[in-house]
Amino acid sequence: MMCKCDWRVMPQITDLEFDRLISECSQQLVVVSVYSSRHPEATPCDAMMEEISYGINYSRSQPCVQAVQDKYRLIKYDMSTNTLLKNRHNVIPGMFLIYSRTRLVFADLVFNGYGNAKKDFMKQVYKCGKLSEQEKFLPDDFKFTGMRGWDEANDTVRQILTIQFGQTSGWIAPKLTPLTRKEDVSLIGW
């Protein structure tokens, strides 16, 4: 079968393809960028990830076939049209998952414990490679605690986030309700 991927765009994956791709890429790290096409503002790193993908696949005629020898592979996962990762790990848009040998090595909103810059991403990929070599993986049943989206937040929570953080979108933890003081708000990610 001929590869129809475009080297200029980071490949997207659906629920139907997910487990098969993860198992086929057993010799490399698979970095999954979780996003929502309904809420693109919730994934501030999209441009950086697209730039990295573009640099890796520059002028490849068959990016998915030629990427087999790369240390890592980048893919996007749209939460608006897929539910597998929501059900499996309770992820939200803006999160990154890194798999190695079909096992989850990393899952978070920030790389390297610090931020979302390219250098943080590269350090995280390096660390995940080392963890994989040492066979240190997250548990197979790993799940984030429940999280709620901005659309599900009540008006009080939205007002407090907007006043305190200038937040007009994004994701918050469910423990915030019932909310009476702005000190009770803990923002995830930004």
Backbone as a chain_set.jsonl record, in Angstrom:
{"seq": "MMCKCDWRVMPQITDLEFDRLISECSQQLVVVSVYSSRHPEATPCDAMMEEISYGINYSRSQPCVQAVQDKYRLIKYDMSTNTLLKNRHNVIPGMFLIYSRTRLVFADLVFNGYGNAKKDFMKQVYKCGKLSEQEKFLPDDFKFTGMRGWDEANDTVRQILTIQFGQTSGWIAPKLTPLTRKEDVSLIGW", "coords": {"N": [[0.842, -1.182, 0.0], [0.519, 2.195, -0.782], [1.958, 5.033, 0.745], [0.126, 7.831, 1.769], [0.549, 10.069, 3.193], [1.181, 13.504, 4.041], [4.111, 15.248, 4.036], [4.292, 17.78, 5.038], [2.47, 18.144, 7.036], [1.578, 17.222, 10.313], [0.87, 13.861, 11.05], [-2.418, 12.531, 11.679], [-4.284, 10.47, 13.912], [-6.777, 7.938, 14.378], [-9.195, 6.347, 16.582], [-9.553, 3.751, 15.608], [-7.136, 3.103, 14.389], [-5.229, 3.427, 16.325], [-4.174, 1.529, 18.415], [-3.007, -0.38, 16.739], [-1.02, 1.122, 15.371], [0.615, 1.88, 17.549], [1.564, -0.626, 18.369], [2.937, -1.426, 16.068], [5.027, 0.356, 15.974], [7.114, -0.453, 17.673], [9.847, -0.193, 18.011], [10.479, 2.421, 18.352], [9.884, 5.638, 19.933], [6.596, 6.853, 20.394], [5.06, 9.808, 20.073], [2.247, 11.337, 21.171], [0.177, 13.924, 20.474], [-2.392, 15.359, 22.026], [-5.345, 16.895, 21.06], [-8.107, 19.184, 20.482], [-10.287, 19.696, 17.918], [-12.445, 21.301, 18.198], [-11.77, 23.041, 20.21], [-9.248, 24.645, 19.71], [-7.639, 26.465, 21.07], [-6.947, 25.307, 23.435], [-4.679, 23.882, 23.127], [-1.765, 24.978, 23.159], [0.717, 24.29, 22.104], [0.634, 23.37, 19.531], [1.669, 24.626, 17.17], [4.446, 24.477, 17.587], [4.814, 21.687, 17.672], [3.987, 20.989, 15.099], [5.983, 22.283, 13.665], [8.261, 20.821, 14.46], [7.58, 18.312, 13.453], [7.457, 18.931, 10.726], [10.155, 19.551, 10.266], [11.353, 17.058, 10.706], [10.201, 15.443, 8.724], [10.772, 16.704, 6.347], [10.713, 16.988, 2.962], [10.361, 14.222, 2.543], [9.182, 11.565, 0.642], [7.468, 9.537, 1.358], [6.445, 9.811, 4.264], [5.492, 8.261, 6.553], [6.443, 5.69, 6.055], [9.197, 6.12, 5.755], [9.808, 7.073, 8.256], [10.3, 5.041, 9.993], [12.887, 4.468, 10.894], [13.45, 6.597, 12.546], [14.078, 8.103, 15.78], [11.849, 8.842, 17.22], [8.3, 9.197, 16.684], [5.863, 11.483, 15.654], [2.457, 12.111, 16.286], [-0.939, 13.264, 15.913], [-3.901, 13.452, 17.873], [-7.281, 13.725, 17.818], [-9.548, 14.774, 20.125], [-12.151, 15.535, 19.726], [-13.353, 13.901, 17.884], [-12.709, 11.353, 18.599], [-12.601, 8.809, 21.163], [-11.136, 6.91, 22.53], [-8.635, 7.395, 23.983], [-9.555, 9.14, 25.918], [-11.263, 7.491, 27.372], [-9.454, 5.471, 28.111], [-7.181, 6.71, 29.406], [-8.122, 9.045, 30.449], [-7.507, 11.543, 29.274], [-6.979, 15.0, 28.283], [-7.389, 17.728, 25.94], [-4.321, 19.21, 24.918], [-2.588, 17.683, 26.318], [0.234, 15.441, 26.316], [1.245, 12.279, 25.27], [3.575, 9.695, 25.571], [4.649, 6.82, 24.123], [6.323, 3.674, 24.322], [7.358, 0.663, 22.991], [4.705, -0.339, 23.026], [3.861, 0.479, 25.525], [2.942, 2.956, 27.944], [4.994, 5.652, 28.611], [5.166, 8.284, 29.362], [3.017, 10.962, 30.341], [1.531, 14.024, 30.275], [0.877, 17.591, 30.681], [2.961, 19.301, 30.36], [6.388, 19.366, 29.273], [9.302, 17.729, 30.473], [8.948, 18.594, 33.02], [8.953, 21.358, 33.156], [8.099, 23.122, 30.965], [6.762, 24.002, 27.727], [8.497, 24.328, 25.599], [10.608, 23.801, 22.707], [13.122, 22.764, 23.465], [12.496, 21.64, 25.942], [10.767, 19.641, 25.108], [12.545, 18.041, 23.595], [14.309, 17.208, 25.626], [12.522, 15.72, 27.143], [11.871, 13.633, 25.38], [14.377, 12.4, 25.219], [14.668, 11.596, 27.94], [12.508, 9.817, 28.117], [13.31, 7.869, 26.325], [15.492, 6.791, 27.732], [14.15, 5.869, 30.044], [12.574, 3.906, 28.885], [14.535, 2.105, 27.99], [15.351, 1.203, 30.456], [13.158, -0.152, 31.141], [11.055, 1.125, 32.493], [7.902, 1.952, 32.953], [4.68, 3.562, 32.854], [1.869, 2.377, 34.77], [-0.234, -0.122, 33.221], [-2.934, 0.396, 33.51], [-3.034, 3.115, 33.87], [-4.483, 6.218, 34.664], [-5.552, 9.565, 34.477], [-6.801, 11.63, 37.125], [-10.249, 12.595, 37.322], [-11.179, 15.173, 35.051], [-12.498, 18.32, 34.05], [-13.872, 20.059, 31.304], [-13.617, 23.416, 29.977], [-16.035, 24.171, 28.837], [-17.808, 22.791, 30.397], [-17.651, 23.976, 32.842], [-19.052, 25.972, 35.467], [-20.525, 29.31, 35.518], [-19.426, 30.823, 37.652], [-16.911, 29.636, 38.149], [-15.673, 30.113, 35.675], [-15.627, 32.958, 35.666], [-13.918, 33.504, 37.839], [-11.524, 32.28, 36.987], [-11.021, 33.852, 34.722], [-10.704, 36.406, 35.85], [-8.561, 36.005, 37.699], [-6.504, 34.72, 36.201], [-6.664, 35.568, 33.591], [-7.722, 33.76, 32.008], [-9.508, 32.382, 29.382], [-10.221, 30.102, 28.235], [-9.597, 26.555, 28.216], [-8.648, 24.015, 30.584], [-9.849, 22.647, 33.651], [-9.635, 21.344, 37.002], [-11.975, 18.998, 38.452], [-12.344, 19.16, 41.181], [-12.785, 21.713, 41.859], [-15.375, 22.549, 42.244], [-17.981, 22.617, 44.717], [-17.377, 26.088, 44.343], [-16.136, 28.798, 46.106], [-14.233, 30.706, 46.703], [-11.57, 32.502, 45.096], [-9.092, 31.49, 45.693], [-9.437, 28.812, 45.785], [-9.166, 27.856, 43.289], [-7.392, 25.872, 41.1], [-5.32, 25.914, 38.494], [-4.705, 23.964, 35.665], [-1.908, 23.278, 33.816], [-1.328, 25.917, 32.483]], "CA": [[0.0, 0.0, 0.0], [1.288, 3.424, -0.934], [1.771, 6.054, 1.776], [-0.523, 9.04, 1.272], [0.789, 11.143, 4.17], [1.785, 14.739, 3.551], [5.252, 15.54, 4.905], [4.163, 19.134, 5.585], [1.46, 18.151, 8.094], [1.729, 16.152, 11.297], [-0.196, 12.875, 10.829], [-3.448, 12.349, 12.691], [-4.666, 9.079, 14.095], [-8.114, 7.724, 14.918], [-9.302, 5.227, 17.514], [-9.427, 2.482, 14.886], [-5.737, 2.875, 14.019], [-4.33, 3.754, 17.421], [-3.45, 0.395, 19.0], [-2.19, -1.002, 15.694], [0.168, 1.951, 15.165], [1.47, 1.782, 18.733], [2.241, -1.928, 18.362], [3.858, -1.484, 14.926], [6.167, 1.25, 16.227], [7.695, -0.949, 18.914], [11.273, 0.131, 18.101], [10.658, 3.865, 18.494], [8.92, 6.328, 20.784], [5.467, 7.46, 19.689], [4.613, 10.988, 20.808], [0.873, 11.639, 20.797], [-0.266, 15.258, 20.869], [-3.849, 15.323, 22.142], [-5.936, 18.204, 20.815], [-9.528, 19.197, 20.153], [-10.564, 20.606, 16.804], [-13.487, 22.232, 18.673], [-11.144, 23.995, 21.126], [-7.816, 24.701, 19.379], [-6.924, 27.308, 22.026], [-6.543, 24.48, 24.575], [-3.411, 23.225, 22.801], [-0.865, 26.041, 22.739], [1.961, 23.774, 21.525], [0.406, 22.821, 18.191], [2.589, 25.203, 16.179], [5.774, 23.918, 17.823], [4.801, 20.278, 17.273], [3.931, 20.98, 13.628], [7.315, 22.682, 13.195], [9.154, 19.678, 14.671], [7.174, 17.301, 12.476], [7.878, 19.436, 9.414], [11.611, 19.4, 10.19], [11.69, 15.637, 10.623], [9.705, 14.839, 7.481], [11.034, 17.596, 5.228], [10.922, 16.41, 1.625], [10.202, 12.775, 2.449], [8.089, 11.24, -0.266], [6.569, 8.663, 2.104], [6.868, 10.063, 5.647], [5.242, 7.2, 7.542], [7.324, 4.565, 5.734], [10.578, 6.529, 5.989], [9.987, 7.427, 9.673], [10.535, 3.818, 10.761], [14.22, 4.516, 11.489], [13.57, 7.747, 13.45], [14.041, 7.792, 17.21], [10.47, 9.023, 17.67], [7.305, 9.534, 15.673], [4.855, 12.418, 16.158], [1.109, 12.0, 15.733], [-1.979, 14.051, 16.575], [-5.108, 12.707, 18.22], [-8.37, 14.689, 18.006], [-10.527, 14.362, 21.124], [-13.499, 15.872, 19.274], [-13.906, 12.827, 17.065], [-12.238, 10.06, 19.115], [-12.83, 8.664, 22.603], [-10.313, 5.843, 23.097], [-7.694, 7.884, 24.989], [-10.355, 9.7, 27.006], [-11.711, 6.36, 28.183], [-8.324, 4.682, 28.6], [-6.286, 7.446, 30.313], [-8.811, 10.27, 30.877], [-6.703, 12.675, 28.812], [-7.661, 16.206, 27.828], [-6.593, 18.443, 24.932], [-3.131, 19.879, 25.442], [-1.706, 16.679, 26.92], [1.126, 14.67, 25.467], [1.492, 10.91, 25.704], [4.715, 9.089, 24.878], [4.631, 5.366, 24.221], [7.474, 2.912, 23.863], [7.075, -0.769, 23.029], [3.266, -0.446, 23.338], [3.599, 0.893, 26.907], [2.967, 4.387, 28.202], [6.175, 6.069, 29.36], [4.997, 9.661, 29.814], [1.733, 11.608, 30.08], [1.456, 15.284, 31.026], [0.618, 18.816, 29.921], [4.24, 19.985, 30.156], [7.537, 18.491, 29.054], [10.491, 17.868, 31.297], [8.58, 19.211, 34.28], [9.137, 22.805, 33.142], [7.339, 23.921, 30.022], [6.394, 23.463, 26.429], [9.421, 24.783, 24.563], [11.212, 22.713, 21.932], [14.201, 22.143, 24.248], [11.842, 20.797, 26.944], [10.291, 18.468, 24.376], [13.688, 17.186, 23.255], [14.778, 16.594, 26.877], [11.545, 14.708, 27.528], [12.061, 12.493, 24.484], [15.602, 11.742, 25.677], [14.37, 10.926, 29.207], [11.616, 8.684, 27.853], [14.135, 6.831, 25.721], [16.25, 6.165, 28.824], [13.201, 5.123, 30.873], [12.185, 2.726, 28.121], [15.662, 1.179, 28.05], [15.357, 0.636, 31.81], [11.853, -0.792, 31.265], [10.252, 1.846, 33.477], [6.706, 2.421, 32.269], [3.524, 3.831, 33.694], [1.029, 1.176, 34.84], [-1.108, -0.306, 32.06], [-4.244, 0.986, 33.788], [-2.82, 4.511, 34.26], [-5.552, 7.158, 34.327], [-5.568, 10.828, 35.204], [-8.036, 11.832, 37.878], [-11.269, 13.257, 36.51], [-10.991, 16.574, 34.689], [-13.636, 18.875, 33.343], [-13.536, 21.059, 30.313], [-14.077, 24.788, 30.113], [-17.45, 24.223, 28.474], [-18.592, 22.19, 31.47], [-17.496, 24.775, 34.059], [-20.15, 26.922, 35.673], [-20.149, 30.71, 35.304], [-18.58, 31.295, 38.753], [-15.555, 29.143, 37.902], [-15.153, 30.862, 34.513], [-15.344, 34.342, 36.063], [-12.734, 33.518, 38.701], [-10.356, 32.006, 36.144], [-10.788, 35.008, 33.864], [-10.195, 37.499, 36.698], [-7.274, 35.678, 38.306], [-5.468, 34.269, 35.288], [-6.894, 36.009, 32.23], [-8.074, 32.514, 31.323], [-10.798, 32.4, 28.7], [-10.462, 28.739, 27.764], [-8.668, 25.608, 28.803], [-9.173, 22.902, 31.353], [-9.752, 22.802, 35.093], [-9.901, 20.115, 37.746], [-13.341, 18.969, 38.958], [-12.399, 19.436, 42.611], [-13.015, 23.136, 42.047], [-16.765, 22.863, 42.567], [-18.469, 23.992, 44.676], [-16.298, 27.06, 44.431], [-16.567, 30.014, 46.774], [-13.149, 31.675, 46.738], [-10.644, 32.328, 43.982], [-7.946, 30.714, 46.152], [-9.756, 27.404, 45.601], [-8.97, 27.495, 41.895], [-6.051, 25.429, 40.708], [-5.3, 25.814, 37.042], [-3.832, 22.9, 35.189], [-1.209, 23.48, 32.557], [-0.752, 27.218, 32.13]], "C": [[0.885, 1.242, 0.0], [0.948, 4.427, 0.17], [1.16, 7.305, 1.156], [-0.352, 10.217, 2.245], [1.444, 12.335, 3.498], [2.898, 15.125, 4.519], [5.153, 16.917, 5.549], [3.218, 19.219, 6.777], [1.687, 16.961, 9.034], [0.574, 15.156, 11.13], [-1.162, 12.79, 12.001], [-3.826, 10.881, 12.749], [-6.06, 8.999, 14.703], [-8.081, 6.55, 15.893], [-9.057, 3.886, 16.832], [-7.978, 2.11, 14.598], [-4.784, 2.899, 15.208], [-3.513, 2.56, 17.925], [-2.551, -0.295, 17.979], [-0.907, -0.203, 15.458], [1.137, 1.824, 16.332], [2.225, 0.451, 18.745], [3.229, -2.056, 17.204], [5.112, -0.644, 15.132], [6.902, 0.836, 17.494], [9.17, -0.592, 19.084], [11.53, 1.631, 18.253], [9.612, 4.422, 19.452], [7.814, 6.892, 19.898], [4.947, 8.586, 20.571], [3.238, 11.368, 20.282], [0.514, 13.01, 21.361], [-1.791, 15.26, 20.85], [-4.389, 16.741, 21.965], [-7.426, 18.061, 20.562], [-9.744, 20.182, 19.022], [-11.658, 21.596, 17.172], [-12.903, 23.34, 19.55], [-9.646, 24.088, 20.851], [-6.997, 25.546, 20.355], [-6.435, 26.516, 23.236], [-5.219, 23.771, 24.328], [-2.417, 24.25, 22.265], [0.414, 25.564, 22.045], [1.804, 23.244, 20.108], [1.404, 23.337, 17.162], [3.993, 24.621, 16.34], [5.833, 22.463, 17.363], [4.751, 20.14, 15.749], [5.302, 21.325, 13.044], [8.316, 21.533, 13.341], [8.852, 18.585, 13.646], [7.623, 17.676, 11.072], [9.383, 19.234, 9.225], [12.051, 17.954, 10.026], [11.361, 15.078, 9.234], [9.977, 15.666, 6.23], [11.444, 16.809, 3.992], [10.966, 14.876, 1.57], [9.02, 12.494, 1.526], [7.044, 10.344, 0.398], [6.92, 8.753, 3.592], [6.638, 8.905, 6.613], [6.13, 5.989, 7.295], [8.77, 4.912, 6.08], [10.857, 6.873, 7.448], [10.31, 6.222, 10.545], [11.885, 3.85, 11.479], [14.426, 5.691, 12.449], [13.502, 7.293, 14.905], [12.616, 7.901, 17.757], [9.591, 9.412, 16.488], [6.25, 10.42, 16.323], [3.514, 12.159, 15.481], [0.153, 12.862, 16.55], [-3.203, 13.174, 16.788], [-6.193, 13.708, 18.575], [-9.419, 14.137, 18.963], [-11.961, 14.648, 20.689], [-14.157, 14.729, 18.52], [-13.504, 11.439, 17.552], [-12.406, 10.002, 20.629], [-11.908, 7.651, 23.287], [-9.404, 6.339, 24.224], [-8.401, 8.563, 26.163], [-10.786, 8.579, 27.944], [-10.545, 5.617, 28.826], [-7.5, 5.422, 29.658], [-6.902, 8.728, 30.861], [-8.01, 11.518, 30.498], [-7.6, 13.841, 28.396], [-6.801, 16.865, 26.749], [-5.459, 19.224, 25.584], [-2.148, 18.906, 26.071], [-0.858, 15.998, 25.85], [1.307, 13.295, 26.097], [2.686, 10.396, 24.913], [4.711, 7.596, 25.183], [5.954, 4.793, 23.734], [7.144, 1.438, 24.026], [5.667, -1.064, 23.533], [2.903, -0.004, 24.746], [3.728, 2.399, 27.049], [4.155, 4.732, 29.095], [5.94, 7.432, 30.012], [3.597, 10.151, 29.463], [1.661, 12.869, 30.931], [1.107, 16.426, 30.083], [1.903, 19.563, 29.599], [5.348, 18.955, 29.974], [8.6, 18.762, 30.099], [10.202, 18.548, 32.624], [8.628, 20.728, 34.285], [8.202, 23.551, 32.197], [7.072, 23.21, 28.719], [7.262, 23.996, 25.299], [10.029, 23.563, 23.86], [12.315, 22.009, 22.721], [13.628, 21.249, 25.346], [11.324, 19.513, 26.306], [11.443, 17.511, 24.091], [14.254, 16.494, 24.496], [13.826, 15.482, 27.316], [11.67, 13.461, 26.661], [13.302, 11.703, 24.908], [15.342, 10.944, 26.96], [13.492, 9.695, 28.988], [12.36, 7.535, 27.182], [14.917, 6.069, 26.78], [15.332, 5.333, 29.727], [12.773, 3.832, 30.185], [13.288, 1.669, 28.137], [15.727, 0.48, 29.404], [14.055, -0.105, 32.124], [11.031, -0.203, 32.409], [9.091, 2.506, 32.745], [5.641, 2.794, 33.294], [2.677, 2.557, 33.737], [0.093, 1.091, 33.627], [-2.481, 0.322, 32.264], [-4.141, 2.454, 34.219], [-3.954, 5.394, 33.759], [-5.368, 8.428, 35.133], [-6.847, 10.887, 36.012], [-8.987, 12.629, 37.008], [-10.973, 14.728, 36.274], [-12.206, 17.028, 33.919], [-13.157, 19.932, 32.377], [-14.137, 22.415, 30.627], [-15.567, 24.893, 29.819], [-18.344, 23.675, 29.579], [-18.542, 23.008, 32.759], [-18.679, 25.73, 34.212], [-19.632, 28.353, 35.559], [-19.23, 31.248, 36.398], [-17.127, 30.887, 38.526], [-14.928, 29.914, 36.744], [-14.778, 32.289, 34.888], [-14.073, 34.414, 36.904], [-11.471, 33.246, 37.891], [-10.008, 33.199, 35.267], [-10.191, 36.162, 34.664], [-8.771, 37.2, 37.17], [-6.181, 35.412, 37.281], [-5.585, 34.843, 33.883], [-7.293, 34.834, 31.36], [-9.442, 32.659, 30.667], [-11.124, 31.053, 28.095], [-9.49, 27.822, 28.465], [-9.376, 24.59, 29.653], [-8.912, 23.109, 32.823], [-10.077, 21.481, 35.773], [-11.301, 20.143, 38.342], [-13.441, 19.29, 40.437], [-12.703, 20.912, 42.898], [-14.439, 23.455, 42.441], [-17.171, 22.092, 43.819], [-17.358, 24.976, 45.022], [-16.816, 28.338, 45.076], [-15.494, 31.092, 46.775], [-12.216, 31.45, 45.568], [-9.391, 31.566, 44.398], [-8.171, 29.215, 45.945], [-9.454, 26.929, 44.179], [-7.537, 27.042, 41.675], [-6.091, 25.174, 39.211], [-4.316, 24.751, 36.619], [-3.204, 23.329, 33.878], [-0.586, 24.835, 32.331], [-0.303, 27.913, 33.35]], "O": [[1.885, 1.304, 0.715], [-0.223, 4.636, 0.484], [1.634, 7.781, 0.124], [-1.035, 11.234, 2.123], [2.167, 12.191, 2.513], [2.642, 15.31, 5.709], [5.865, 17.194, 6.514], [3.166, 20.245, 7.455], [1.953, 15.844, 8.591], [-0.585, 15.568, 11.075], [-0.778, 12.953, 13.159], [-3.705, 10.149, 11.766], [-6.472, 9.885, 15.451], [-7.074, 5.853, 16.014], [-8.431, 2.994, 17.405], [-7.634, 0.929, 14.568], [-3.649, 2.436, 15.1], [-2.284, 2.587, 17.864], [-1.456, -0.743, 18.317], [0.174, -0.783, 15.357], [2.342, 1.676, 16.13], [3.405, 0.414, 19.096], [4.254, -2.724, 17.342], [6.146, -0.913, 14.522], [7.274, 1.688, 18.301], [9.695, -0.679, 20.194], [12.684, 2.06, 18.277], [8.602, 3.782, 19.744], [8.073, 7.352, 18.786], [4.457, 8.35, 21.675], [3.077, 11.682, 19.103], [0.546, 13.225, 22.573], [-2.406, 15.173, 19.788], [-3.944, 17.672, 22.638], [-7.943, 16.95, 20.444], [-9.422, 21.363, 19.148], [-11.789, 22.633, 16.521], [-13.458, 24.436, 19.632], [-8.847, 23.653, 21.679], [-5.785, 25.362, 20.457], [-5.592, 27.005, 23.988], [-4.69, 23.124, 25.232], [-2.246, 24.376, 21.052], [1.124, 26.377, 21.452], [2.762, 22.717, 19.543], [1.929, 22.559, 16.365], [4.655, 24.308, 15.351], [6.806, 22.054, 16.729], [5.406, 19.265, 15.182], [5.729, 20.734, 12.052], [9.128, 21.299, 12.445], [9.762, 18.009, 13.049], [8.112, 16.831, 10.322], [9.831, 18.803, 8.163], [13.0, 17.659, 9.299], [12.148, 14.333, 8.651], [9.458, 15.35, 5.159], [12.417, 16.056, 4.011], [11.548, 14.305, 0.648], [7.974, 13.135, 1.636], [5.867, 10.39, 0.039], [7.608, 7.881, 4.124], [7.518, 8.601, 7.419], [6.531, 5.322, 8.249], [9.489, 4.084, 6.638], [12.018, 6.959, 7.845], [10.571, 6.384, 11.737], [12.004, 3.303, 12.575], [15.467, 5.775, 13.101], [12.944, 6.242, 15.219], [12.226, 7.146, 18.648], [10.063, 9.883, 15.454], [5.795, 10.132, 17.43], [3.44, 12.007, 14.261], [0.401, 13.153, 17.72], [-3.499, 12.28, 15.996], [-6.045, 14.465, 19.534], [-10.097, 13.156, 18.656], [-12.894, 14.058, 21.232], [-15.382, 14.604, 18.52], [-13.924, 10.441, 16.965], [-12.359, 11.032, 21.301], [-11.91, 7.554, 24.514], [-9.403, 5.761, 25.311], [-7.888, 8.555, 27.282], [-10.685, 8.707, 29.165], [-10.647, 5.18, 29.973], [-7.156, 4.844, 30.689], [-6.271, 9.425, 31.655], [-7.856, 12.434, 31.305], [-8.804, 13.686, 28.189], [-5.606, 16.585, 26.659], [-5.617, 19.814, 26.652], [-0.999, 19.265, 26.33], [-1.19, 15.986, 24.664], [1.499, 13.172, 27.306], [2.79, 10.642, 23.711], [4.762, 7.174, 26.339], [6.611, 5.351, 22.856], [6.697, 1.015, 25.092], [5.472, -1.943, 24.373], [1.737, -0.101, 25.13], [4.525, 3.035, 26.359], [4.308, 4.185, 30.187], [6.459, 7.699, 31.095], [3.054, 9.8, 28.415], [1.722, 12.801, 32.159], [1.047, 16.259, 28.865], [1.936, 20.369, 28.67], [5.257, 17.826, 30.457], [8.772, 19.894, 30.55], [11.122, 19.03, 33.285], [8.369, 21.339, 35.321], [7.572, 24.526, 32.606], [7.146, 21.985, 28.623], [6.804, 24.102, 24.161], [9.965, 22.442, 24.365], [12.434, 20.785, 22.655], [14.208, 20.209, 25.655], [11.428, 18.433, 26.888], [11.327, 16.308, 24.322], [14.637, 15.326, 24.431], [14.26, 14.436, 27.799], [11.582, 12.345, 27.171], [13.272, 10.473, 24.949], [15.732, 9.781, 27.07], [13.711, 8.653, 29.605], [12.072, 6.366, 27.44], [14.998, 4.842, 26.734], [15.69, 4.226, 30.127], [12.628, 2.793, 30.83], [13.01, 0.479, 28.28], [16.11, -0.687, 29.493], [13.873, -0.619, 33.227], [10.401, -0.924, 33.182], [9.268, 3.482, 32.017], [5.704, 2.385, 34.453], [2.762, 1.737, 32.823], [-0.317, 2.114, 33.078], [-3.123, 0.736, 31.298], [-5.052, 2.978, 34.86], [-4.34, 5.333, 32.592], [-5.066, 8.381, 36.325], [-7.855, 10.281, 35.647], [-8.559, 13.272, 36.05], [-10.564, 15.443, 37.189], [-12.861, 16.246, 33.23], [-12.158, 20.61, 32.614], [-15.051, 22.535, 31.443], [-16.28, 25.635, 30.494], [-19.51, 24.057, 29.683], [-19.32, 22.752, 33.678], [-19.231, 26.226, 33.23], [-18.421, 28.572, 35.51], [-18.341, 32.049, 36.109], [-16.217, 31.7, 38.691], [-13.77, 30.324, 36.83], [-13.729, 32.782, 34.475], [-13.242, 35.298, 36.696], [-10.455, 33.911, 38.09], [-8.833, 33.522, 35.089], [-9.265, 36.824, 34.195], [-7.883, 38.045, 37.052], [-5.042, 35.838, 37.474], [-4.695, 34.629, 33.059], [-7.214, 34.897, 30.133], [-10.418, 33.017, 31.325], [-12.19, 30.878, 27.504], [-8.644, 28.28, 29.233], [-10.566, 24.33, 29.47], [-7.889, 23.673, 33.21], [-10.716, 20.608, 35.186], [-11.779, 21.216, 38.708], [-14.516, 19.656, 40.911], [-12.86, 21.302, 44.054], [-14.694, 24.552, 42.936], [-16.718, 20.957, 43.971], [-16.518, 24.717, 45.883], [-17.823, 28.895, 44.638], [-15.816, 32.278, 46.841], [-12.082, 30.323, 45.093], [-8.687, 31.042, 43.535], [-7.217, 28.438, 45.929], [-9.486, 25.729, 43.904], [-6.588, 27.747, 42.022], [-6.826, 24.307, 38.736], [-3.215, 24.656, 37.163], [-3.907, 23.7, 32.937], [0.6, 24.905, 32.009], [0.213, 29.028, 33.27]]}, "num_chains": 1, "name": "protein.A"}
